[in-house]
Coordinates of C-alpha atoms in Angstrom, one line a residue:
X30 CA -14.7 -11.2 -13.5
X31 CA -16.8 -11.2 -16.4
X32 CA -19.8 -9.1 -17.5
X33 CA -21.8 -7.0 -20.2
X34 CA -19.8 -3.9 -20.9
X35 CA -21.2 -0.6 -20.8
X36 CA -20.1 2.3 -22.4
X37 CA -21.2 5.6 -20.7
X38 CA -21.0 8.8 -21.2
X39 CA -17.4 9.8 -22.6
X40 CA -14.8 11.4 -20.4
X41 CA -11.1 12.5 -20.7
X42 CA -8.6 14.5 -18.4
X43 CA -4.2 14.5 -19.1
X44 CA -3.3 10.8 -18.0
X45 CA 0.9 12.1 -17.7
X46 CA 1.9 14.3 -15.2
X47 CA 1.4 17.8 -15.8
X48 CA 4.2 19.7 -16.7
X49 CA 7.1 20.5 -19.2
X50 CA 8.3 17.1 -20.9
X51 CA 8.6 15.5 -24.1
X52 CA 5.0 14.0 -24.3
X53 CA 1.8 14.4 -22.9
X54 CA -0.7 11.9 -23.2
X55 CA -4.7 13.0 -22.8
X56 CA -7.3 10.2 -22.4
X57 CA -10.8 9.7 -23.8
X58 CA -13.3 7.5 -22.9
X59 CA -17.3 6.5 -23.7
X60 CA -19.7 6.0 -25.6
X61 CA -18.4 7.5 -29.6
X62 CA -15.5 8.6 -28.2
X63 CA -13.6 7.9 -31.4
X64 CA -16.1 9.8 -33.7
X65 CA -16.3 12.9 -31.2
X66 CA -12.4 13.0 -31.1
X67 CA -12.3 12.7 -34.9
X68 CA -14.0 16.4 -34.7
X69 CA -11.3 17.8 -33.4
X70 CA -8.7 15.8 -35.6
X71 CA -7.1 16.9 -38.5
X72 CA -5.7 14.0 -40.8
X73 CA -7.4 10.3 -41.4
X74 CA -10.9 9.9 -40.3
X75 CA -10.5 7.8 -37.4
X76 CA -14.2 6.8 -37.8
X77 CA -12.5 4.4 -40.7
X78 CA -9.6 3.2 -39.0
X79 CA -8.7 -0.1 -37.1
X80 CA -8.4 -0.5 -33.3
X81 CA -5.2 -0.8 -31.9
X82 CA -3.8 1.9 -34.8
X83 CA -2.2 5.1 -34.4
X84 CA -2.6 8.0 -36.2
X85 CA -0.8 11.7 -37.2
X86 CA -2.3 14.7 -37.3
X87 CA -3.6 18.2 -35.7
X88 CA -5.5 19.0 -33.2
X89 CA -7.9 21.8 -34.2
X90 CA -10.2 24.0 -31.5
X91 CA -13.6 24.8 -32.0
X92 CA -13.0 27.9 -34.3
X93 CA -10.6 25.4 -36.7
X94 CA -7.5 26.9 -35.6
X95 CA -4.7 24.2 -34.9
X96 CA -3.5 23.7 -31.4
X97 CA -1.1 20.8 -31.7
X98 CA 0.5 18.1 -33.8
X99 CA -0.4 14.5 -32.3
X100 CA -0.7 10.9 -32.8
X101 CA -4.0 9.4 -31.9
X102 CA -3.9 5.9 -30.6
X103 CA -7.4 3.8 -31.2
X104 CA -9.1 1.2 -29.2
X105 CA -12.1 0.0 -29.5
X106 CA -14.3 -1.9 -27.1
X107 CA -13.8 -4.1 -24.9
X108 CA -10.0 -4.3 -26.1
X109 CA -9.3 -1.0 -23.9
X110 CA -8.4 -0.3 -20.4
X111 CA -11.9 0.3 -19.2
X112 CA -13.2 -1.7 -21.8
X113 CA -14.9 1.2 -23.4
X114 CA -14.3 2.8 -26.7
X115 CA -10.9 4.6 -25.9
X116 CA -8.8 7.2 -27.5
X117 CA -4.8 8.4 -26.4
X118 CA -3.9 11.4 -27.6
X119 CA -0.1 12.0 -27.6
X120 CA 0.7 15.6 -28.3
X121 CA 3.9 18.1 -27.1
X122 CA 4.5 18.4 -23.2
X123 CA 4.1 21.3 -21.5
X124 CA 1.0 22.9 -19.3
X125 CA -0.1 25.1 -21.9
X126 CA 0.0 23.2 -24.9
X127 CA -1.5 19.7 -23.1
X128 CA -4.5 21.9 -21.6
X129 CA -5.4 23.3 -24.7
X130 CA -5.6 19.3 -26.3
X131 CA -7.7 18.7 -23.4
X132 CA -10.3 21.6 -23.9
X133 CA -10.6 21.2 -27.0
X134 CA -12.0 17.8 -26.2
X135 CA -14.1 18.9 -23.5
X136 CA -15.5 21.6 -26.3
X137 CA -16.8 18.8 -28.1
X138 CA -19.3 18.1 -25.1
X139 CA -16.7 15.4 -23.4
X140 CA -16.9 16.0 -19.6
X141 CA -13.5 16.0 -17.5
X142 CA -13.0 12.8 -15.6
X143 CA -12.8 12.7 -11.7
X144 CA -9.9 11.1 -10.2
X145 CA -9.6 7.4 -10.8
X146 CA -12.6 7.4 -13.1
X147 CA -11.3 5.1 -15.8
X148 CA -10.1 2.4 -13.5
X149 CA -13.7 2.6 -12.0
X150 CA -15.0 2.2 -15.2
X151 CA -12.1 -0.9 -15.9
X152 CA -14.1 -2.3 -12.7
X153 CA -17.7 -2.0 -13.3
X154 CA -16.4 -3.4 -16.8
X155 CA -15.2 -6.8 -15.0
X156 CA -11.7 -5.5 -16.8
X157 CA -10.6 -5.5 -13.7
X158 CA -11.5 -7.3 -9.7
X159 CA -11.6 -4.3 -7.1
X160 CA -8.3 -5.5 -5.8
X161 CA -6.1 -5.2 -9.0
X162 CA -8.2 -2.0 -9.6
X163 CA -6.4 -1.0 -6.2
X164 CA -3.1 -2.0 -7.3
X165 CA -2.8 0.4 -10.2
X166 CA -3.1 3.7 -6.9
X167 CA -0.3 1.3 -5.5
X168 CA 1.9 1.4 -8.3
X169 CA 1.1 4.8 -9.0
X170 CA 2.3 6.4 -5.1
X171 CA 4.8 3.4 -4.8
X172 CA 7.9 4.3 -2.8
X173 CA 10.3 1.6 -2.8
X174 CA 11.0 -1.1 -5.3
X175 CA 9.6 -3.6 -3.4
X176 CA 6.0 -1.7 -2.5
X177 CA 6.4 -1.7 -6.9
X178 CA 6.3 -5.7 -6.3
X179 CA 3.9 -6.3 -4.1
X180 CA 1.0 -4.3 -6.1
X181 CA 2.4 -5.8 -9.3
X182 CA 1.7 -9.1 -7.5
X183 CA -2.0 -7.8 -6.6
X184 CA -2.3 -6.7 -10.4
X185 CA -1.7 -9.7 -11.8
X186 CA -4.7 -11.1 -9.4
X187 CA -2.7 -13.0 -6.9
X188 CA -4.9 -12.0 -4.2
X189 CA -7.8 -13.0 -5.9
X190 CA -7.2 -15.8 -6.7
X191 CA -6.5 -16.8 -3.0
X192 CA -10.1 -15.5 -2.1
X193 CA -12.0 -17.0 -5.3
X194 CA -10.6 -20.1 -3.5
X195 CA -11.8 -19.6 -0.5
X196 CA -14.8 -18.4 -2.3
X197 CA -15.2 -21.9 -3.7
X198 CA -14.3 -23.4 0.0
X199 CA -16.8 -21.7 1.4
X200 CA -19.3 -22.1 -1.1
X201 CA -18.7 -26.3 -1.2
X202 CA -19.5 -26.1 2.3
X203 CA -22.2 -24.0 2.0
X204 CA -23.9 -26.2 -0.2
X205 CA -23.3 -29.5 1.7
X206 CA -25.4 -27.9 4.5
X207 CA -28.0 -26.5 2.8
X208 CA -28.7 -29.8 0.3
X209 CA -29.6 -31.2 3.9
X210 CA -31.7 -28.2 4.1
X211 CA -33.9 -29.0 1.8
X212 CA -35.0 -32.2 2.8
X213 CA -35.0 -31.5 6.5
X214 CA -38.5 -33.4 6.6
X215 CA -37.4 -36.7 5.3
X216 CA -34.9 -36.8 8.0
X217 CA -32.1 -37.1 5.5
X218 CA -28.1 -36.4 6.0
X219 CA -25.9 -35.6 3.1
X220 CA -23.7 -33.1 5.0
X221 CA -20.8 -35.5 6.0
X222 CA -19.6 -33.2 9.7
X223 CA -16.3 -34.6 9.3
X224 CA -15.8 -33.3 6.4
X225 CA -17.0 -30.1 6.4
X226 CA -15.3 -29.2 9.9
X227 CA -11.8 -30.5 7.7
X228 CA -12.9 -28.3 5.0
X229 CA -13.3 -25.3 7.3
X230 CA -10.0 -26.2 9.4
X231 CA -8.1 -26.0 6.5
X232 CA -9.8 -22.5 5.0
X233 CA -8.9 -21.0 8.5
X234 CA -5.3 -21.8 8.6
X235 CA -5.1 -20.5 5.0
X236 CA -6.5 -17.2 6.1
X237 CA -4.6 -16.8 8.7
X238 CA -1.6 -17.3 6.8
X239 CA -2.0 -14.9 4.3
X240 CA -3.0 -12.3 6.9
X241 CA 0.1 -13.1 8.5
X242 CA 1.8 -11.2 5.9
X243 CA 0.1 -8.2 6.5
X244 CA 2.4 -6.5 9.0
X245 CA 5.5 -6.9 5.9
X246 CA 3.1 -6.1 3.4
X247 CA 2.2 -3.1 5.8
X248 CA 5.8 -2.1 5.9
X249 CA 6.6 -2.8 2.5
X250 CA 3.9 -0.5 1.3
X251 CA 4.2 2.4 4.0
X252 CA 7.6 2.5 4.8
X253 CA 9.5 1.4 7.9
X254 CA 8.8 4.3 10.3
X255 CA 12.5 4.7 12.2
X256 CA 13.0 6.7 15.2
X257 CA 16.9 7.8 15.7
X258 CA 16.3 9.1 19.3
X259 CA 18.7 9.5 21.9
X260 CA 20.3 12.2 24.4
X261 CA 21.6 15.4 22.7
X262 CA 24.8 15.4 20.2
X263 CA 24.7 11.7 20.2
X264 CA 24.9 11.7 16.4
X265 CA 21.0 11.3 15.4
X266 CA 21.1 14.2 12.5
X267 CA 24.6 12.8 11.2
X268 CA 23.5 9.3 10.9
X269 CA 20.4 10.7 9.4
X270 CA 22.8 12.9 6.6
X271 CA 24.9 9.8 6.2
X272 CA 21.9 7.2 5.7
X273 CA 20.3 9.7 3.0
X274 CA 23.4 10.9 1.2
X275 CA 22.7 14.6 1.6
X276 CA 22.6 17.6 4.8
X277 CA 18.5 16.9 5.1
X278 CA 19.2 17.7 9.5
X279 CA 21.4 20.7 10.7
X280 CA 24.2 19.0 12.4
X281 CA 26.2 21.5 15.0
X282 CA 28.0 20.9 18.0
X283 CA 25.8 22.7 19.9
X284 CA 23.4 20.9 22.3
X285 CA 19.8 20.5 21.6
X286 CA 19.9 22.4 17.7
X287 CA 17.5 19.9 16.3
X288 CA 14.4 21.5 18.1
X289 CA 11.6 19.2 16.1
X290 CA 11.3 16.2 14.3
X291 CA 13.0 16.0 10.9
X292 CA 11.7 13.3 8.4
X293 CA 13.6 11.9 5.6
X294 CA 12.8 9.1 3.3
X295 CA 15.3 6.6 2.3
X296 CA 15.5 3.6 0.5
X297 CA 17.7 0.4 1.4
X298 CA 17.4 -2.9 -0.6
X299 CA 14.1 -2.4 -2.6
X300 CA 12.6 -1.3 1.4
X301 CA 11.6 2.3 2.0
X302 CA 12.6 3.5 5.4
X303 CA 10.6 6.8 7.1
X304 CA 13.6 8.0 9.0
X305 CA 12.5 10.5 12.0
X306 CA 15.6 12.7 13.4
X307 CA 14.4 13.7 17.3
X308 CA 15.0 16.3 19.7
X309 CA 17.6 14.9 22.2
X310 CA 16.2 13.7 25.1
X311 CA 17.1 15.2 28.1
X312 CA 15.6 17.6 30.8
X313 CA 15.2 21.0 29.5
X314 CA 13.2 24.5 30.8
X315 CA 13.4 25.6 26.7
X316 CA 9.5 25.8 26.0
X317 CA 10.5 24.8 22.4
X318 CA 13.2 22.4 23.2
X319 CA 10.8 20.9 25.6
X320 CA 7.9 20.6 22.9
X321 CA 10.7 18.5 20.1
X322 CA 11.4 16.2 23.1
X323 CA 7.8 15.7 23.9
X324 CA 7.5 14.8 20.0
X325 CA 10.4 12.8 20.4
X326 CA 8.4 10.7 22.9
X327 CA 5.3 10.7 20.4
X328 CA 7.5 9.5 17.4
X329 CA 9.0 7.0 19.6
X330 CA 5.6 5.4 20.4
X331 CA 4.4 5.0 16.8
X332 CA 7.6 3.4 15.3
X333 CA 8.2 0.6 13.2
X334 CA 11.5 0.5 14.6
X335 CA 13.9 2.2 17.0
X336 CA 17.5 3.3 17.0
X337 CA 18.9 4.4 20.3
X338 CA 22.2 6.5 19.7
X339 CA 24.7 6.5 22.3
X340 CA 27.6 8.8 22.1
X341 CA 31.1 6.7 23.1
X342 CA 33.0 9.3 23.7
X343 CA 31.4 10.1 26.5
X344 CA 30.9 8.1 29.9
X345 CA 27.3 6.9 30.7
X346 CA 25.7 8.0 34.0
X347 CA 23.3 5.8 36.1
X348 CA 20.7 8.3 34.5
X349 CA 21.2 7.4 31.3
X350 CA 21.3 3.3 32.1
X351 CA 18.1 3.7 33.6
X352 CA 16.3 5.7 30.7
X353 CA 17.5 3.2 27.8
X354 CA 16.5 0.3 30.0
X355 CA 13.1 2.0 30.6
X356 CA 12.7 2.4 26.5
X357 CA 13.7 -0.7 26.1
X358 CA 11.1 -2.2 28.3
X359 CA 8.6 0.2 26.6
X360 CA 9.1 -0.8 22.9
X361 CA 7.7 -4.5 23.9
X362 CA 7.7 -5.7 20.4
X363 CA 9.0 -2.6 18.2
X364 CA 12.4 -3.6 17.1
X365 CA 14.9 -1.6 19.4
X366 CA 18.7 -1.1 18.2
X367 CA 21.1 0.5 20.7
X368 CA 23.9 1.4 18.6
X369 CA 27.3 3.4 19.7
X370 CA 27.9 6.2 17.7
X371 CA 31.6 8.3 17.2
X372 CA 33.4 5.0 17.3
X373 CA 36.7 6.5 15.7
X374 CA 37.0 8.6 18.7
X375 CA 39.2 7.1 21.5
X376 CA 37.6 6.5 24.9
X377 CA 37.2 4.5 27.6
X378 CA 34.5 1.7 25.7
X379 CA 34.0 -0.4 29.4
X380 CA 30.5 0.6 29.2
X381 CA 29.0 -2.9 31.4
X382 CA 26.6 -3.0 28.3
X383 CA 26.3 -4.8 24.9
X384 CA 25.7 -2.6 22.1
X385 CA 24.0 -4.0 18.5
X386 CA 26.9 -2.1 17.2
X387 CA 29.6 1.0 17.1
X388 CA 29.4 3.0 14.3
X389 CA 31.2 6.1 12.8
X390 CA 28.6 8.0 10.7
X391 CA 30.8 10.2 9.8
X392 CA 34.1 8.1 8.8
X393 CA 31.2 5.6 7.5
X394 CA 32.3 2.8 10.0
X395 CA 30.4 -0.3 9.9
X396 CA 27.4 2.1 8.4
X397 CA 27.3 -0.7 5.6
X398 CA 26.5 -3.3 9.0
X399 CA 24.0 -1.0 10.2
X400 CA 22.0 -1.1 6.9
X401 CA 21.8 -4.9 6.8
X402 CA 20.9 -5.1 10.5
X403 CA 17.8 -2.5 10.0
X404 CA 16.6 -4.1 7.5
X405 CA 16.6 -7.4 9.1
X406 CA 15.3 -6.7 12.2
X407 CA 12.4 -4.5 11.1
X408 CA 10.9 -7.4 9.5
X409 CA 11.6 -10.1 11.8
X410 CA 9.2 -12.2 12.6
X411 CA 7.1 -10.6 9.8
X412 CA 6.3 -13.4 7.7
X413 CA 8.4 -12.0 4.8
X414 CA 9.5 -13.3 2.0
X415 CA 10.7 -11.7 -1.4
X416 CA 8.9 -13.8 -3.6
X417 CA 5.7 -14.2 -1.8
X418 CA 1.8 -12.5 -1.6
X419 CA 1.7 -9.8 0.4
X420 CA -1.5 -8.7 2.1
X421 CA -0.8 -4.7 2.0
X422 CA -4.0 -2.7 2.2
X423 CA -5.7 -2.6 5.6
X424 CA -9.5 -2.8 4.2
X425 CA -8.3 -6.5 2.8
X426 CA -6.4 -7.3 6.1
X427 CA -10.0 -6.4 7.9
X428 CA -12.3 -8.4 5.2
X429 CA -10.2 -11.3 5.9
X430 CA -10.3 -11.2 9.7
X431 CA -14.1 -11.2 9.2
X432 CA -13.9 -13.9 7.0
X433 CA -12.0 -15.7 9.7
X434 CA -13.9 -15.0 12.5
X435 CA -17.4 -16.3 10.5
X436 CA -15.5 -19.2 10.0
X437 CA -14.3 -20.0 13.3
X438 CA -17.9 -19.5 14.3
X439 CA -18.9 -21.9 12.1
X440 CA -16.6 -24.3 13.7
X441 CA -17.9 -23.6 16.8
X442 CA -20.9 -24.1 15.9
X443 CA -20.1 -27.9 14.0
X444 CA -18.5 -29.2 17.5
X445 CA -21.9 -27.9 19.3
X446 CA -23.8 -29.9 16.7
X447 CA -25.6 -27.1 15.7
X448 CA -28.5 -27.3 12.8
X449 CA -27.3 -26.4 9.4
X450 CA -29.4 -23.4 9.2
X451 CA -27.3 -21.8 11.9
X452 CA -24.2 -22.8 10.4
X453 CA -25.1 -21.7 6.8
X454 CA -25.7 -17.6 8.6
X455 CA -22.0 -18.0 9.3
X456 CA -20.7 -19.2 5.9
X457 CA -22.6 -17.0 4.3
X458 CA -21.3 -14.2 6.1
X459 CA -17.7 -15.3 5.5
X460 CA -18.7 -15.7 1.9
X461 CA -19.8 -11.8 1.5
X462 CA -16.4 -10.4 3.8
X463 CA -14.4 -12.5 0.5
X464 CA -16.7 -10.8 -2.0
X465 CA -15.9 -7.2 -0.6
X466 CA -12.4 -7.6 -1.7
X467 CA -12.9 -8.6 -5.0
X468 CA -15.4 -6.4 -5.8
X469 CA -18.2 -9.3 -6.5
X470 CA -19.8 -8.1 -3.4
X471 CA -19.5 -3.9 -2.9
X472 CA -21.3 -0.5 -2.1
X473 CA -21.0 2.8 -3.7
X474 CA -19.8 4.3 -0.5
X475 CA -16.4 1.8 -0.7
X476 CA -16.4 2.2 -4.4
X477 CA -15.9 6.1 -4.1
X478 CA -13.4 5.8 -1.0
X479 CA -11.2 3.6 -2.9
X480 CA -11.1 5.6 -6.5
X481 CA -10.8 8.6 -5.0
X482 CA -7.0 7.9 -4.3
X483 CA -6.4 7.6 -7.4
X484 CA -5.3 10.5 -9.6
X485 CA -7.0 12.6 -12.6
X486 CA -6.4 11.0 -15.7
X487 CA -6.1 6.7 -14.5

């Protein structure tokens, strides 16, 4: 994207995380942001200096005390992040220190930035297309190393420049039908039908792969939520200890101790997995037991993927056949593992059932198996692939199913043999769903729901 910058009025706010560290960096930009910083600064007049330079010196407040030693880092426009005149201050960490920087900046008539106000400003700068502008919250909250991937992928404009192509698609199209428009009178044809309906064929099947891609790009982002459920002491809270390396669940031998959910967040092969510990399932006249295994139920129904525990040391009743049959049934498409637990225990293992596996969480028996298989199975049939685009936000994911059903339409429409003018409503429809995820074609109302994600300072 590119367009006029405009430099407006001059912000700043910390851009590091506040608290005691090495460095702390504080963020200014606008309009003369390097001559009202230079107010404050002690040392070389940065009104005189190059962009891209840094620079020593103190930071004084308004009544000339100094407040910190720091190096000043110069950019000027458009060579900057938002494309406006920019200025990174780098003085000591530590909350104290790094707010007093910052105010005495804002003393200079600077006003403090709202969250993801210099990325905005990177946008409306055509520095960046709304989707990389998205990317950088991505980054930013990422969770696993392959959620740090996927946005890197949207940052570098990978998305767009799948949708500028179907931009152009859509637009060649366009443009076929409404040449014809224009001389409608002369009865002339310059839209070739054939043409345009293999033009169209082939933008749909491109959608609809890359939407494909959403559900892993969904998971990749989020997490995989995991449900360990099963009846009580079956091993849920010790798998759950073993999986994230530390005592995050009570584990006892007493019946029904974990009372409510427990959520623990582990990482496995660059994939973030949201693992839920739940109240054993069984029939109960506890009022608080019977409240964890109702959430147990609710947990069960929103996951990603499920992991039935059965305890081997212990016989199975008809009860209990019946109950994992019925959960089985119920998770339709949500990956379901049923895996034996206590497997270094000695019993009686005819069970007239096939398990996905028998573990031992806590002599660490064939855990390393049971990593591999979650993994695998919670993105089956996910479209995934390590080195591929991953659609990943859900507002893109709906743009392009809008996009997709416009063009279907239009197809519909082609095979009816309807007029171009009709068709064109259609393509044009398609044409502004595209836009919306770029940014060419936006609101202020999706412009402040997106940057307000972001934090204070990017």
């Amino acid at each position: 994207m590119t367009q006029r910058i405009t430099e407006k009025e001059p912000i700043a706010a910390i851009a590091t995380p506040v608290g005691e560290g090495g460095i702390a960096v504080i963020r200014v930009s606008g309009k003369n942001a390097i001559a009202i910083v230079d107010k404050a600064f002690e040392g070389k007049d940065l009104t005189d200096q190059a962009s891209h330079t840094v620079h020593f010196g103190k930071v004084i407040n308004k009544k000339g005390l100094p407040v910190d030693e720091v190096l000043v880092s110069l950019f000027y426009s458009p060579r900057s992040y938002t494309g406006e005149e920019t200025v990174e201050i780098s003085c000591h960490g530590g909350v104290l220190v790094t707010q007093a920087v910052l105010e005495a900046i804002l003393a200079l008539g600077v006003r403090a930035a709202a969250p993801g106000e210099f990325t905005q400003r990177a946008f409306l700068n055509g520095k960046l297309d709304l989707d990389q502008a998205e990317a950088v919250a991505d980054i930013i909250h990422a969770k696993s190393l392959k959620a740090v991937d996927a946005a890197h992928q949207q940052l570098e404009g990978r998305l767009g420049e799948h949708v500028k192509r179907f931009r152009q698609q859509i637009i060649d199209g366009t443009a076929m039908i409404e040449l014809e428009l224009d001389f409608v009178e002369e009865d002339v044809e310059f839209a070739n039908k054939e043409q345009l309906k293999e033009l169209l064929e082939a933008l749909e099947k491109e959608i609809t792969d890359l939407l494909e891609t959403y559900e892993a790009g969904r998971l990749v982002k989020d997490g995989v939520k995991t449900v360990l459920m099963g009846r009580p002491n079956a091993g849920k809270s010790t798998l759950l200890n073993t999986l994230v390396g530390s005592d995050r669940a009570i584990v006892t031998d007493i019946a029904g101790t974990t009372r409510d959910t427990i959520d623990a967040d582990w990482s496995y092969d660059g994939i973030l997995f949201r693992l839920i510990d739940t109240a054993g399932l069984r029939k109960t006249t506890d009022i608080v037991e019977a409240e964890g295994v109702k959430r147990s139920q609710q947990a069960f129904e929103k996951a990603d993927l499920v992991i039935y525990l059965k305890d081997l040391s212990f016989p199975f009743d008809e009860e209990e056949r019946k109950e994992i049959a019925g959960y089985q049934q119920k998770a339709e498409d949500t990956p379901f593992l049923l895996i034996g637990t206590k497997a270094d225990i000695e019993a009686d293992t005819d069970w007239r059932i096939e398990f996905d596996l028998e573990i031992s969480a806590l002599g660490g028996e064939s855990i390393d198996s049971l990593k591999k298989m979650m993994k695998e199975r919670a993105l089956e049939n996910k479209h995934y692939d390590a080195g591929s685009l991953l659609v990943t936000s859900t507002r893109h994911r709906d743009a392009l199913e809008k996009a997709r059903e416009h063009v279907q339409a239009a197809l519909r429409g082609l095979a009816m043999d309807m007029t171009g003018d009709l068709l064109s409503i259609d393509l044009r429809a398609a044409l502004k769903e595209l836009g919306a995820i770029t940014g060419e074609i936006t609101n202020e109302d999706i412009l402040d729901s997106i940057f307000s994600r972001f934090c204070i300072g990017k």
